[in-house]
Short mmCIF file of C-alpha atoms in Angstrom, two decimals:
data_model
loop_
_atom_site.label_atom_id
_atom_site.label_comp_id
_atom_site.label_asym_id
_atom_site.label_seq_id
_atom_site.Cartn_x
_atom_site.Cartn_y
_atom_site.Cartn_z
CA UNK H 1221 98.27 66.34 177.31
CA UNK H 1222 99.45 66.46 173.63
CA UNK H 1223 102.70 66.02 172.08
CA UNK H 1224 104.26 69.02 169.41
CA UNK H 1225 106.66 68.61 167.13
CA UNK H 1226 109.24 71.45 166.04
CA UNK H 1227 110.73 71.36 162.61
CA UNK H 1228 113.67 69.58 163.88
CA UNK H 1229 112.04 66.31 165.05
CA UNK H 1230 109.94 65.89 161.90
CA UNK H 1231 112.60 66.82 159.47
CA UNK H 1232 115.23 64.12 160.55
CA UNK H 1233 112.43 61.40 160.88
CA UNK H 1234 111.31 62.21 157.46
CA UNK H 1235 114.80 62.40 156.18
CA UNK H 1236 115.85 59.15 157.61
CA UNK H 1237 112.38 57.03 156.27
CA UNK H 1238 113.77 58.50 153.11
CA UNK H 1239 117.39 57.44 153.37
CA UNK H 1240 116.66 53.87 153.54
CA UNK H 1241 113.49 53.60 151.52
CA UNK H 1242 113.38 49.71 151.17
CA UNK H 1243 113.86 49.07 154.77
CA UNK H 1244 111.86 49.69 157.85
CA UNK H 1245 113.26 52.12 160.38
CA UNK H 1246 112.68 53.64 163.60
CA UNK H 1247 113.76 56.08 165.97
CA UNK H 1248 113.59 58.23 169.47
CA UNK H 1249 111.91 61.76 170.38
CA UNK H 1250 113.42 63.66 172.78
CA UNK H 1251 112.17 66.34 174.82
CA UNK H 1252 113.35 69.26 177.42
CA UNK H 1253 113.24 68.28 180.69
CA UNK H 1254 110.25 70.26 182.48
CA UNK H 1255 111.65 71.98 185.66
CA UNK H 1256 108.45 72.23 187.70
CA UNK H 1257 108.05 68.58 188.74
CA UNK H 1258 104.52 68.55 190.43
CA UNK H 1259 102.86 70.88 188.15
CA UNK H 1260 101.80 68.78 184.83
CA UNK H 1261 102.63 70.16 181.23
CA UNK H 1262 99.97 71.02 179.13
CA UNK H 1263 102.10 69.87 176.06
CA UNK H 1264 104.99 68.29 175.50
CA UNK H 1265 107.13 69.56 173.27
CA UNK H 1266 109.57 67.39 170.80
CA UNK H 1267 112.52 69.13 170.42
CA UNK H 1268 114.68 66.85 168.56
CA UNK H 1269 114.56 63.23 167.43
CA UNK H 1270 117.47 60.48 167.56
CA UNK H 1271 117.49 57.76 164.50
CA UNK H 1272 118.22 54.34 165.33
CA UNK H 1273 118.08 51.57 163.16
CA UNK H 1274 117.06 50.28 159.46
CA UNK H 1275 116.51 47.09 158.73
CA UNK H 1276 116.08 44.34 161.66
CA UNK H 1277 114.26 46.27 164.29
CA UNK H 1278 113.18 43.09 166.45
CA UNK H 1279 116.68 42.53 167.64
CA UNK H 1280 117.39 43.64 171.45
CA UNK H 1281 121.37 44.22 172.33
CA UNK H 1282 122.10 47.10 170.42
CA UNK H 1283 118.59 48.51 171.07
CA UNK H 1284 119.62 48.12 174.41
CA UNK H 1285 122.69 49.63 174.10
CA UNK H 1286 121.24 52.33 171.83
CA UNK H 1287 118.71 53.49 174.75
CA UNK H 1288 121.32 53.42 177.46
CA UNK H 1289 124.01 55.73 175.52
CA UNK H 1290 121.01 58.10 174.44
CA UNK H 1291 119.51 58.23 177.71
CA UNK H 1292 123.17 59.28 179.11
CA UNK H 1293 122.87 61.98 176.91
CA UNK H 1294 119.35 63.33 177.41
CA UNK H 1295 120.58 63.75 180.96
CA UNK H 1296 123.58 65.58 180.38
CA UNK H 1297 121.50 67.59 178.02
CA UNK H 1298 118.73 68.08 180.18
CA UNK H 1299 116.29 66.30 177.51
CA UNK H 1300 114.31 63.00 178.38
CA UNK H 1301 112.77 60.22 175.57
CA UNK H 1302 109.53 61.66 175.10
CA UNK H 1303 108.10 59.22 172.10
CA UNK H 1304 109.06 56.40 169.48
CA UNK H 1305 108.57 56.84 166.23
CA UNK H 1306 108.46 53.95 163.02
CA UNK H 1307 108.16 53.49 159.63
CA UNK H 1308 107.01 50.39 158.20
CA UNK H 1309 108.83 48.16 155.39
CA UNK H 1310 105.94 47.96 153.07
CA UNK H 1311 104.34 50.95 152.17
CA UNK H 1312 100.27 50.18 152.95
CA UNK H 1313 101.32 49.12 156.51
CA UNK H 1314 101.40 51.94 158.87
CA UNK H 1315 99.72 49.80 161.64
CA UNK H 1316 102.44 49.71 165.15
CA UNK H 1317 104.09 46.25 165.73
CA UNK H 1318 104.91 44.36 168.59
CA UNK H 1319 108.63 45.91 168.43
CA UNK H 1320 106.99 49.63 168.17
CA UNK H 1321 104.72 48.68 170.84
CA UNK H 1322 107.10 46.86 173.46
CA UNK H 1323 109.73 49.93 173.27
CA UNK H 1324 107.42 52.85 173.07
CA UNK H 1325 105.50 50.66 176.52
CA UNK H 1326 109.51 50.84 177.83
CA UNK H 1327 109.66 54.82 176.80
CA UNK H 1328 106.19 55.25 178.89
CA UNK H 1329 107.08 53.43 181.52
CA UNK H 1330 110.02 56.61 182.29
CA UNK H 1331 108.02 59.43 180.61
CA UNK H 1332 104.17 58.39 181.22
CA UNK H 1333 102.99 61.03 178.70
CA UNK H 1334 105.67 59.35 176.05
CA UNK H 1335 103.63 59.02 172.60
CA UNK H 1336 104.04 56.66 169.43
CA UNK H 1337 104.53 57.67 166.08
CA UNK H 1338 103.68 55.63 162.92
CA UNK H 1339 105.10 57.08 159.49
CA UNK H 1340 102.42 57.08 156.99
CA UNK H 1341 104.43 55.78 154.13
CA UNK H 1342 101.49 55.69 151.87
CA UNK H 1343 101.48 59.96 151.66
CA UNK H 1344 105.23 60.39 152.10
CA UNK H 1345 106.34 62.86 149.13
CA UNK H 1346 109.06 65.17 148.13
CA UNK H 1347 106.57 68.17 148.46
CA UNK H 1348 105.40 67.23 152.45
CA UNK H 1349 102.04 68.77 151.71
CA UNK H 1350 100.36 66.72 154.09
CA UNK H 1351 101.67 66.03 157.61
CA UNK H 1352 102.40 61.77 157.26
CA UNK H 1353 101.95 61.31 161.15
CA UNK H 1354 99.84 59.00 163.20
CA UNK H 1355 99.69 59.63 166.68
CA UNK H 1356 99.73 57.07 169.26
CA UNK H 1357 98.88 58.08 173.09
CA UNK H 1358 99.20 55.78 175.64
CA UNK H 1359 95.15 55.12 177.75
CA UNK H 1360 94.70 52.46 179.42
CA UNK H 1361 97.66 50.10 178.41
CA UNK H 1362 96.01 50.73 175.03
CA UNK H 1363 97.47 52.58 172.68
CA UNK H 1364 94.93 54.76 170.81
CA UNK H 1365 95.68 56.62 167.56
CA UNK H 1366 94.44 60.19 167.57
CA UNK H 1367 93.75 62.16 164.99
CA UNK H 1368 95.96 63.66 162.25
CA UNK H 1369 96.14 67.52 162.24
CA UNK H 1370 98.64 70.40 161.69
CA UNK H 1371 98.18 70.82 165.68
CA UNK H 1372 101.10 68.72 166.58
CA UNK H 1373 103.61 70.81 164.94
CA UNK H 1374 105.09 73.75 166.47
CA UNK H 1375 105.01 75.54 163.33
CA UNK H 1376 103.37 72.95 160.54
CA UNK H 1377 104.10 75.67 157.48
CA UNK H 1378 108.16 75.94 158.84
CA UNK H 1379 108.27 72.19 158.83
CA UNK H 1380 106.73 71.68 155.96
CA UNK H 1381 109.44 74.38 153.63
CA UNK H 1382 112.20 73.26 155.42
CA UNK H 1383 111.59 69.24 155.09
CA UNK H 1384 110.51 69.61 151.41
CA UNK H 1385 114.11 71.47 151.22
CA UNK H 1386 115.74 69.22 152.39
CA UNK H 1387 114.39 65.99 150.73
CA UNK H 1388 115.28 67.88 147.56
CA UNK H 1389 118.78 68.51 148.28
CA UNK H 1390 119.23 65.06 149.21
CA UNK H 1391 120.41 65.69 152.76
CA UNK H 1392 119.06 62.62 153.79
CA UNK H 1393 122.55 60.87 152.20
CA UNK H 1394 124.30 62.45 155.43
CA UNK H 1395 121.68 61.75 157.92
CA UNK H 1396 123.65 59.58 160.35
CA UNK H 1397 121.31 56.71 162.39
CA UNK H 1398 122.61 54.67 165.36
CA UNK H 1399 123.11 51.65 162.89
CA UNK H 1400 125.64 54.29 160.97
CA UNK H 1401 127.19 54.95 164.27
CA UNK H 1402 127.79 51.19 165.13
CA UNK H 1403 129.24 50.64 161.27
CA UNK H 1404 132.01 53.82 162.24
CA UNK H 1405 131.83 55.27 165.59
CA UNK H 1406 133.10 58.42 164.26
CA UNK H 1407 129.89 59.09 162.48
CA UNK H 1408 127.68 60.93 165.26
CA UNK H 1409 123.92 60.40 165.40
CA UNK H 1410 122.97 63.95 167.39
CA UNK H 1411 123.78 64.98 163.05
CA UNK H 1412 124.90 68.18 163.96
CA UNK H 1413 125.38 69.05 160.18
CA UNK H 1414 121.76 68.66 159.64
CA UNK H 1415 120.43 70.52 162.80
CA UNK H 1416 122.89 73.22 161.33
CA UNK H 1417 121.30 73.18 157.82
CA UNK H 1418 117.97 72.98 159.58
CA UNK H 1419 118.60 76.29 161.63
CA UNK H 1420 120.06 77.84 158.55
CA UNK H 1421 116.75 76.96 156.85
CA UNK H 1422 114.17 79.17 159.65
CA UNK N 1457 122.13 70.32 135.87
CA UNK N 1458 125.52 69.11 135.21
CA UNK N 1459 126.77 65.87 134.67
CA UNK N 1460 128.52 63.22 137.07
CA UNK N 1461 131.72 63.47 135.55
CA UNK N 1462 132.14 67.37 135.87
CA UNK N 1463 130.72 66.97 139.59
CA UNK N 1464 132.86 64.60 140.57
CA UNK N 1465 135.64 65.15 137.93
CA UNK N 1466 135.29 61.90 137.31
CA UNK N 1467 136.33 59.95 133.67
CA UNK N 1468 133.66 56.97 132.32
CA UNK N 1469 136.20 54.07 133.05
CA UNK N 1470 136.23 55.31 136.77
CA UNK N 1471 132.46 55.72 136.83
CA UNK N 1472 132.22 52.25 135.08
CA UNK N 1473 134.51 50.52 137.92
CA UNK N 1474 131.85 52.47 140.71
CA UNK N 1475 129.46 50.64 138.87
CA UNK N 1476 131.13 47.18 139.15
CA UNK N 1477 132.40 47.48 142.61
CA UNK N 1478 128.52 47.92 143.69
CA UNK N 1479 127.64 45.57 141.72
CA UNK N 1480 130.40 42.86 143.04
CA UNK N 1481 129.28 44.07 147.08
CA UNK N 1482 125.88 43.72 146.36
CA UNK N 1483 125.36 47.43 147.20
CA UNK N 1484 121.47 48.91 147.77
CA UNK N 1485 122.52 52.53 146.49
CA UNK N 1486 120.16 53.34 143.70
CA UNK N 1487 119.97 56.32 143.83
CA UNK N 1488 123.88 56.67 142.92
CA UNK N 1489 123.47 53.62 140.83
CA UNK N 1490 120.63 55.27 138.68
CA UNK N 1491 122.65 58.45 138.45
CA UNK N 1492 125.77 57.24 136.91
CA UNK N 1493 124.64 54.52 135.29
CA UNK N 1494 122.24 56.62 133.50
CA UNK N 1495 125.23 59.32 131.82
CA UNK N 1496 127.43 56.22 130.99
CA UNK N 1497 124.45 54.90 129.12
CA UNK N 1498 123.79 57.97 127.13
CA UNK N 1499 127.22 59.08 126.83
CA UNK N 1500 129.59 56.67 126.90
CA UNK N 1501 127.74 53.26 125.27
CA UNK N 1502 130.24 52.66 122.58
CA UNK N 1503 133.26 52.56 124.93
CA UNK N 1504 132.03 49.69 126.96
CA UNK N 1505 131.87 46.81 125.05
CA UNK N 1506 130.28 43.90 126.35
CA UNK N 1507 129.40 45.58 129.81
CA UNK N 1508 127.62 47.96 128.80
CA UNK N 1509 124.41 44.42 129.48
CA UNK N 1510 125.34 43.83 132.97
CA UNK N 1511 124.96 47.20 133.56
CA UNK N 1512 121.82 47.86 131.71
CA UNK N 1513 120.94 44.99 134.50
CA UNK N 1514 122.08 46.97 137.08
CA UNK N 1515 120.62 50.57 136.32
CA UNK N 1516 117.46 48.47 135.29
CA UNK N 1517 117.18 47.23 138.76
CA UNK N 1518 117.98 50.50 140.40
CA UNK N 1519 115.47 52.41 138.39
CA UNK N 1520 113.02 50.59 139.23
CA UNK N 1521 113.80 51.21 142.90
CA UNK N 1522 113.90 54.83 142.14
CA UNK N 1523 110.40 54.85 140.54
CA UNK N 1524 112.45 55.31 136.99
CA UNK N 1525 109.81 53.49 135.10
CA UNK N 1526 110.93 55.41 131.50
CA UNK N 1527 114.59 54.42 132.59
CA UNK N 1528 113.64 50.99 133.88
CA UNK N 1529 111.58 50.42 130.10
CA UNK N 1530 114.52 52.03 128.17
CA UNK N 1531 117.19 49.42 129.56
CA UNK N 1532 114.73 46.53 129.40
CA UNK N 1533 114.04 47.07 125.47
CA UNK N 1534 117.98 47.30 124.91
CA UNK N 1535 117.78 43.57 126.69
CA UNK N 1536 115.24 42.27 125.22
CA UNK N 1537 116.72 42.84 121.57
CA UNK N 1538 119.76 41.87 122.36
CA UNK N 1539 118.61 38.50 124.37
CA UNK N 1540 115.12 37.68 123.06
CA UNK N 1541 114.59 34.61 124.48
CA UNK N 1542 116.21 35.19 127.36
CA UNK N 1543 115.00 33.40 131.01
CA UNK N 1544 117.30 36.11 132.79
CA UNK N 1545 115.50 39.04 130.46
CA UNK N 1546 112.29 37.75 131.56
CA UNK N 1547 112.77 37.92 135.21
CA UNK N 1548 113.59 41.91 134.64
CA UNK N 1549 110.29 42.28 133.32
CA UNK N 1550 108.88 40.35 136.27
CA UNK N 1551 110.60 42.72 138.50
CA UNK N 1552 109.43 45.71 136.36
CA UNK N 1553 106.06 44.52 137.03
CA UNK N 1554 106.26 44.29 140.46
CA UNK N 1555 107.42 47.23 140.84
CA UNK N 1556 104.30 48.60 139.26
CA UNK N 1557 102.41 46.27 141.56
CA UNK N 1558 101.29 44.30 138.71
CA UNK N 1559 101.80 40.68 141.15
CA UNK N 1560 99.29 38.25 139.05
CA UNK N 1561 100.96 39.32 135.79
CA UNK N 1562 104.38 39.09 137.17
CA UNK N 1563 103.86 35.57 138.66
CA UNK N 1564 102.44 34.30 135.61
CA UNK N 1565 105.76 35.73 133.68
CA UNK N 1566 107.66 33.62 136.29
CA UNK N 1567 105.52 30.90 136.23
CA UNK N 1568 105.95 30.57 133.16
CA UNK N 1569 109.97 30.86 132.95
CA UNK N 1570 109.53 27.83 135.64
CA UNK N 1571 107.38 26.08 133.13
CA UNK N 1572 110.53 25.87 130.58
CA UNK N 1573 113.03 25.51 132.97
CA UNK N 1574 111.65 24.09 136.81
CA UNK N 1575 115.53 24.67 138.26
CA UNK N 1576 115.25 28.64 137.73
CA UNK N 1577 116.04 29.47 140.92
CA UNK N 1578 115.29 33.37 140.00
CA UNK N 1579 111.90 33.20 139.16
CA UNK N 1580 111.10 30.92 142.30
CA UNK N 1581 113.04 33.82 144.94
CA UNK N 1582 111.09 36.02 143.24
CA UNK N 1583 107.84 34.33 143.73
CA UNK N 1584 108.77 34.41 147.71
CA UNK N 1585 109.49 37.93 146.97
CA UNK N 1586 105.98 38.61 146.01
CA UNK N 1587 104.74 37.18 148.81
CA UNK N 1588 106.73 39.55 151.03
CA UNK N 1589 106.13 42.24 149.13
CA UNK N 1590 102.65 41.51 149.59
CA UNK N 1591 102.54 40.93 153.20
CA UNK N 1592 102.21 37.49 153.14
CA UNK N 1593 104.87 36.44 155.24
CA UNK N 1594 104.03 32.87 156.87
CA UNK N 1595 103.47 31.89 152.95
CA UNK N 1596 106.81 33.52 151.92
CA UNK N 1597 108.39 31.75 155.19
CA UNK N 1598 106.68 28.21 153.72
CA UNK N 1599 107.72 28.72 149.96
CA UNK N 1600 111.38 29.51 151.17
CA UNK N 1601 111.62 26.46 152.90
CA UNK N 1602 110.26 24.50 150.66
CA UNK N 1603 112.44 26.18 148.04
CA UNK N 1604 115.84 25.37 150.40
CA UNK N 1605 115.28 21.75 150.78
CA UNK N 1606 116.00 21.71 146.95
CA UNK N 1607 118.76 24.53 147.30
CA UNK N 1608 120.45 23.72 150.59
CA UNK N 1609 123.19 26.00 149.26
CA UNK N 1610 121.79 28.83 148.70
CA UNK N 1611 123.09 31.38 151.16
CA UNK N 1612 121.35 34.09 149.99
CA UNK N 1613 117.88 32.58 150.55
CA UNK N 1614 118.68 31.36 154.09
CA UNK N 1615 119.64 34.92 155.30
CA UNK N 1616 116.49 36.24 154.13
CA UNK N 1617 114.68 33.33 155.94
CA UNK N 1618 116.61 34.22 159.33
CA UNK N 1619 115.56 38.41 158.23
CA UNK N 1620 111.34 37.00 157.67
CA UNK N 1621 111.79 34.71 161.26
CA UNK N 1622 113.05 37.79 163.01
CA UNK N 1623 110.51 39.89 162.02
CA UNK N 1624 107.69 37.31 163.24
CA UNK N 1625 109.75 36.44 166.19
CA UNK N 1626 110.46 33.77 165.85
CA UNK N 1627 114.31 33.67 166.99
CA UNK N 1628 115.03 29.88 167.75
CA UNK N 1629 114.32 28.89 163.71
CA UNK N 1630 115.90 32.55 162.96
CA UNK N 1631 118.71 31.31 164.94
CA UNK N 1632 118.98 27.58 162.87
CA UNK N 1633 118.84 29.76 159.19
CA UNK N 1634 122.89 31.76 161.09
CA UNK N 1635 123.61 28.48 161.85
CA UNK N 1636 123.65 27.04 158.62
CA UNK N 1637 125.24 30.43 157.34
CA UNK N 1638 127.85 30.35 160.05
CA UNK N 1639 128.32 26.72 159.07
CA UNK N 1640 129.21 27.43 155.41
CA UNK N 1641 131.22 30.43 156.14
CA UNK N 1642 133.06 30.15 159.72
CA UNK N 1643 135.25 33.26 159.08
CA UNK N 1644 132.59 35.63 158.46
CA UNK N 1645 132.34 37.89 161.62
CA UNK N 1646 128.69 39.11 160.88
CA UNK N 1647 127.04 35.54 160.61
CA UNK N 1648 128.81 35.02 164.27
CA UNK N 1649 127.74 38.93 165.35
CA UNK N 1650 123.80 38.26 163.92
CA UNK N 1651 123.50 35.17 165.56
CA UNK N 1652 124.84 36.23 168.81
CA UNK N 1653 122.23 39.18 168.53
CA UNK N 1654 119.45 36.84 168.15
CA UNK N 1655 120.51 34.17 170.62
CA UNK N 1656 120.32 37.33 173.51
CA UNK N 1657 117.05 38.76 172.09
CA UNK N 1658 115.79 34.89 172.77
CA UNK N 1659 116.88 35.55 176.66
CA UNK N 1660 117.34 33.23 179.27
CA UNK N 1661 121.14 32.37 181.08
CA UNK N 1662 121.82 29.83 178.56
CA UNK N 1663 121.01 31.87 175.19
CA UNK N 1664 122.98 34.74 177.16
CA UNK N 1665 126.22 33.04 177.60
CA UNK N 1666 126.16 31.55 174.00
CA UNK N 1667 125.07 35.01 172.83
CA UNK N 1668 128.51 36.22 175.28
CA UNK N 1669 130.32 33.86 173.36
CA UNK N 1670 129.29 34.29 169.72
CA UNK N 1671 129.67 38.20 170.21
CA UNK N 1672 133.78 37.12 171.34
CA UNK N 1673 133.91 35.16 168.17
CA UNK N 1674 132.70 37.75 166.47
CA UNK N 1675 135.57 40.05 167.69
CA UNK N 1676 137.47 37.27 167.10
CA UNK N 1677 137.11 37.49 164.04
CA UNK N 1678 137.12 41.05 163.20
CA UNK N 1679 138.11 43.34 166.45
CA UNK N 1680 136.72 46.46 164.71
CA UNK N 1681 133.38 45.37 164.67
CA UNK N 1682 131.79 47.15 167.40
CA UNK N 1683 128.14 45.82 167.39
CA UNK N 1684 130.69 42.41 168.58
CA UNK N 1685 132.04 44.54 171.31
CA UNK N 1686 129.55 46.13 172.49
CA UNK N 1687 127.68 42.84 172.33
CA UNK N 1688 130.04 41.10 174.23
CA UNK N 1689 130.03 43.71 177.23
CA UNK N 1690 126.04 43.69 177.34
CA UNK N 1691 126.34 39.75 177.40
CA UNK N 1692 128.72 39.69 180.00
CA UNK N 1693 126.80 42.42 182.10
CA UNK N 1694 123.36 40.31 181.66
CA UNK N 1695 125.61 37.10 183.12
CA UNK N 1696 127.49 38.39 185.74
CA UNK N 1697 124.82 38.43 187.65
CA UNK N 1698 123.14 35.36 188.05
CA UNK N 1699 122.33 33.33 191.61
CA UNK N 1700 123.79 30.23 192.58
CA UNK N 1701 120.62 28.21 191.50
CA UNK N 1702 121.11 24.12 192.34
CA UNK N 1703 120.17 23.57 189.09
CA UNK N 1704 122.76 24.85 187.82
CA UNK N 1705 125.69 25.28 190.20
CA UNK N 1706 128.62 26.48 187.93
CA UNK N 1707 126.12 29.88 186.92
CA UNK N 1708 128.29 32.09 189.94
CA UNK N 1709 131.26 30.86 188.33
CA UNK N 1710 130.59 32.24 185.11
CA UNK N 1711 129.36 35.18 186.73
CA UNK N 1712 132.45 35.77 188.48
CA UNK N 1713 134.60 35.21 185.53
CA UNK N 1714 131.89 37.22 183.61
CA UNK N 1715 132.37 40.31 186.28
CA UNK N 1716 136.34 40.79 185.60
CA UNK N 1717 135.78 40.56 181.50
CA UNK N 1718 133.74 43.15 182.07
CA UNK N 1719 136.49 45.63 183.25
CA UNK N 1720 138.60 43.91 180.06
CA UNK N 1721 136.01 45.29 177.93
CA UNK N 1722 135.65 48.74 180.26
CA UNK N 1723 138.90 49.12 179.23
CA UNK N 1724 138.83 48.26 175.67
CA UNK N 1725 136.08 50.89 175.40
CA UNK N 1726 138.47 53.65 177.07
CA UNK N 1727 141.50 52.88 174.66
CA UNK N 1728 139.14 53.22 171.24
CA UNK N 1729 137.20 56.38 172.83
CA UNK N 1730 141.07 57.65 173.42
CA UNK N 1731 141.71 56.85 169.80
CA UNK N 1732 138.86 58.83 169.26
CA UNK N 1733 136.80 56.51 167.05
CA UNK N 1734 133.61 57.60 169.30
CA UNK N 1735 131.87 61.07 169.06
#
């Protein structure tokens, strides 16, 4: 089983390691619920991905809270948490941590083919020439880092345009994380505006 | 590419109070910072007087979070010949070499400001700084202790050594560096709201119900801050449901009381999603 990304998913993790460049961050991937139960996917597909904090990540109550009020919403959506994804403070360290580790173990212990993603901070540009991904999949209570290639994306040359776009125009100031949310509850962290601007983009 | 002020339709004296407002809140905004900053520089120098320093500071330090190395240079010249021997001017061009990842020449530029003048608190937080920078955090956690048993005061420096114990997990001395915060500054509803977040991470009935109460201080404090609410409700939802254990007897008490704040704050929730403060 492999995980895919679509445009979507990698555009507003991108945009929010960008938003708060002197901080680390992190984040949830969501995915459509599969119908047939029995029959196993062949991939799973990302279709969207929910920013959560900057800053303090090691801090449980509004982690806790975070998970429960996005996991209310993947069901009424018909999505589940399909992955984790972080970036590091500094920029050389792309290696998981025992926060990325303990809550993507949490997401796999609902979605057993949930994955783990580590920003590469070290190739993050404005120009996304290079996908800045490394993949984490759960074997053996291990998790093993597989590895990087364009075959994750759904469309890697879409994702690529549309995220450079949008790092140029800045939309990355209106990106709204679950830390945003908890600062003014009126500020919604599905960012319709940008999944908008996103569609606009294809 | 037009300017700020036709963007905005802004005039320099409102761009110059932007500037000092995020400078007075201690705002991380570069970005913005290096944007205005930069046209009141080039356009409007002769019409600030004596702030036009500070905020060569200011951009100065924002540039150099935006990569702005020509910008970053540019203001730190302007310093420099205006301040030559200046201990505050040096510590910009310690930063600026950080920023380039030049560490050993920028600790030898502090070291040497600490050389003339051992009390420069500056050049020692940015020592610690390197250190972090660098990855080295048990030696930036030692330095910064070291460096508050001289500078008990310093609030500053004891919230980043709560922010380096929380990322090495360490919550119970995380928790001591809030108390000491809370200490000095009782009315400030995030010291309470932080510390009640670590005390619950910790775990355990007796970190919960301090973590319950800190989050109720917290709202106490300041009823709009929701991280405090919602806080409080997972507190009181982690204690309301506790066994009698004969060690400690009063536990279904609490979790009684516990169960019926829970509607309180059920309710609470209903009246601001009414308001519609939720999305």
């Amino acid at each position: 089983m492999s995980l895919k990304l679509t445009t979507q998913a990698y555009c507003k993790m991108l945009l929010h390691a960008a938003k708060y460049p002197h901080c680390a961050v992190n984040g949830l991937l969501v995915a459509e619920k599969h119908k047939k139960k029995d029959s196993p996917r062949d991939s799973v597909l990302c279709v969207d991905c929910v920013p959560l904090f900057h800053g303090a990540l090691a801090l449980a109550p509004m982690l806790e809270v975070a998970l429960t009020l996005i996991d209310a919403w993947c069901k009424e959506n018909k999505y589940v948490i399909a992955g984790y994804y972080q970036a590091n403070e500094r920029i050389k360290e792309a290696r998981p941590n025992q926060v990325a580790e303990k809550v993507a173990a949490r997401i796999s212990e609902n979605f057993s083919e949930a994955a783990m993603i580590m920003l590469d901070n070290s190739r993050f540009t404005m120009d996304c020439f290079v996908p800045v991904l490394f993949i984490y999949d759960h074997h053996d209570n291990k998790w093993k880092c597989r590895e990087p290639s364009t075959d994750c994306f759904e469309d890697w040359i879409e994702a690529q345009k549309i995220t450079a776009a949008l790092l140029e125009s800045k939309s990355y100031e209106s990106l709204v994380d679950f830390d945003n949310h908890l600062d003014d509850l009126r500020n919604d962290w599905t960012n319709p505006e940008i999944n908008k601007s996103v569609l606009h983009l294809c | 590419m037009s300017s700020i002020s036709e963007l905005y339709d802004v005039s320099w004296e409102e761009m110059r109070d932007k500037l000092r407002k995020w400078r007075e809140e201690n705002y991380r905004n570069s970005e913005q910072i290096v944007d205005v900053g930069e046209e009141l520089i080039n356009e409007h120098a002769s019409k600030l007087g004596d702030d036009i320093w500070i905020i060569y500071e200011q951009v100065m330090i924002a540039a150099l979070d935006c990569s702005r190395d020509d910008l970053a240079w540019s203001c730190l010249q302007e310093l420099k010949r205006q301040f030559p021997d200046s201990h505050r001017v040096k510590r910009l061009a310690g930063m600026r070499l950080e920023a380039l990842e030049r560490y050993e020449d920028a600790n030898k530029l502090y070291d040497s400001i600490l050389q003339d003048d051992p009390t420069n608190t500056a050049a020692r937080k940015r020592k610690i700084s390197i250190l972090r920078a660098q990855g080295k955090s048990s030696e930036a956690i030692r330095e910064l202790n070291e460096y508050l048993e001289q500078f008990v005061g310093d609030q500053e420096a004891w919230h980043e050594l709560s922010e380096l114990y929380i990322n090495e997990h360490d919550y119970a001395k995380a928790a001591f560096c809030l108390e000491e915060l809370m200490m000095t500054n009782p009315h400030n509803h995030l010291y309470c709201e932080q510390y009640a977040e670590v005390k619950y991470t910790q775990g355990g009935l007796e970190n919960l119900e301090l973590a319950r109460k800190y989050f109720a201080q917290a709202l106490k404090l300041n009823n709009r801050n929701m991280r405090a609410l919602f806080g409080l409700y997972m507190g009181l939802f982690a204690t309301s449901h506790q066994p009698y254990t004969p060690q400690n007897p009063e536990a279904q008490g609490f979790a009684a009381r516990n169960r019926d704040e829970v509607d309180c704050v059920q309710l609470k929730f209903q009246h601001i999603h009414g308001e519609g403060l939720s999305c």
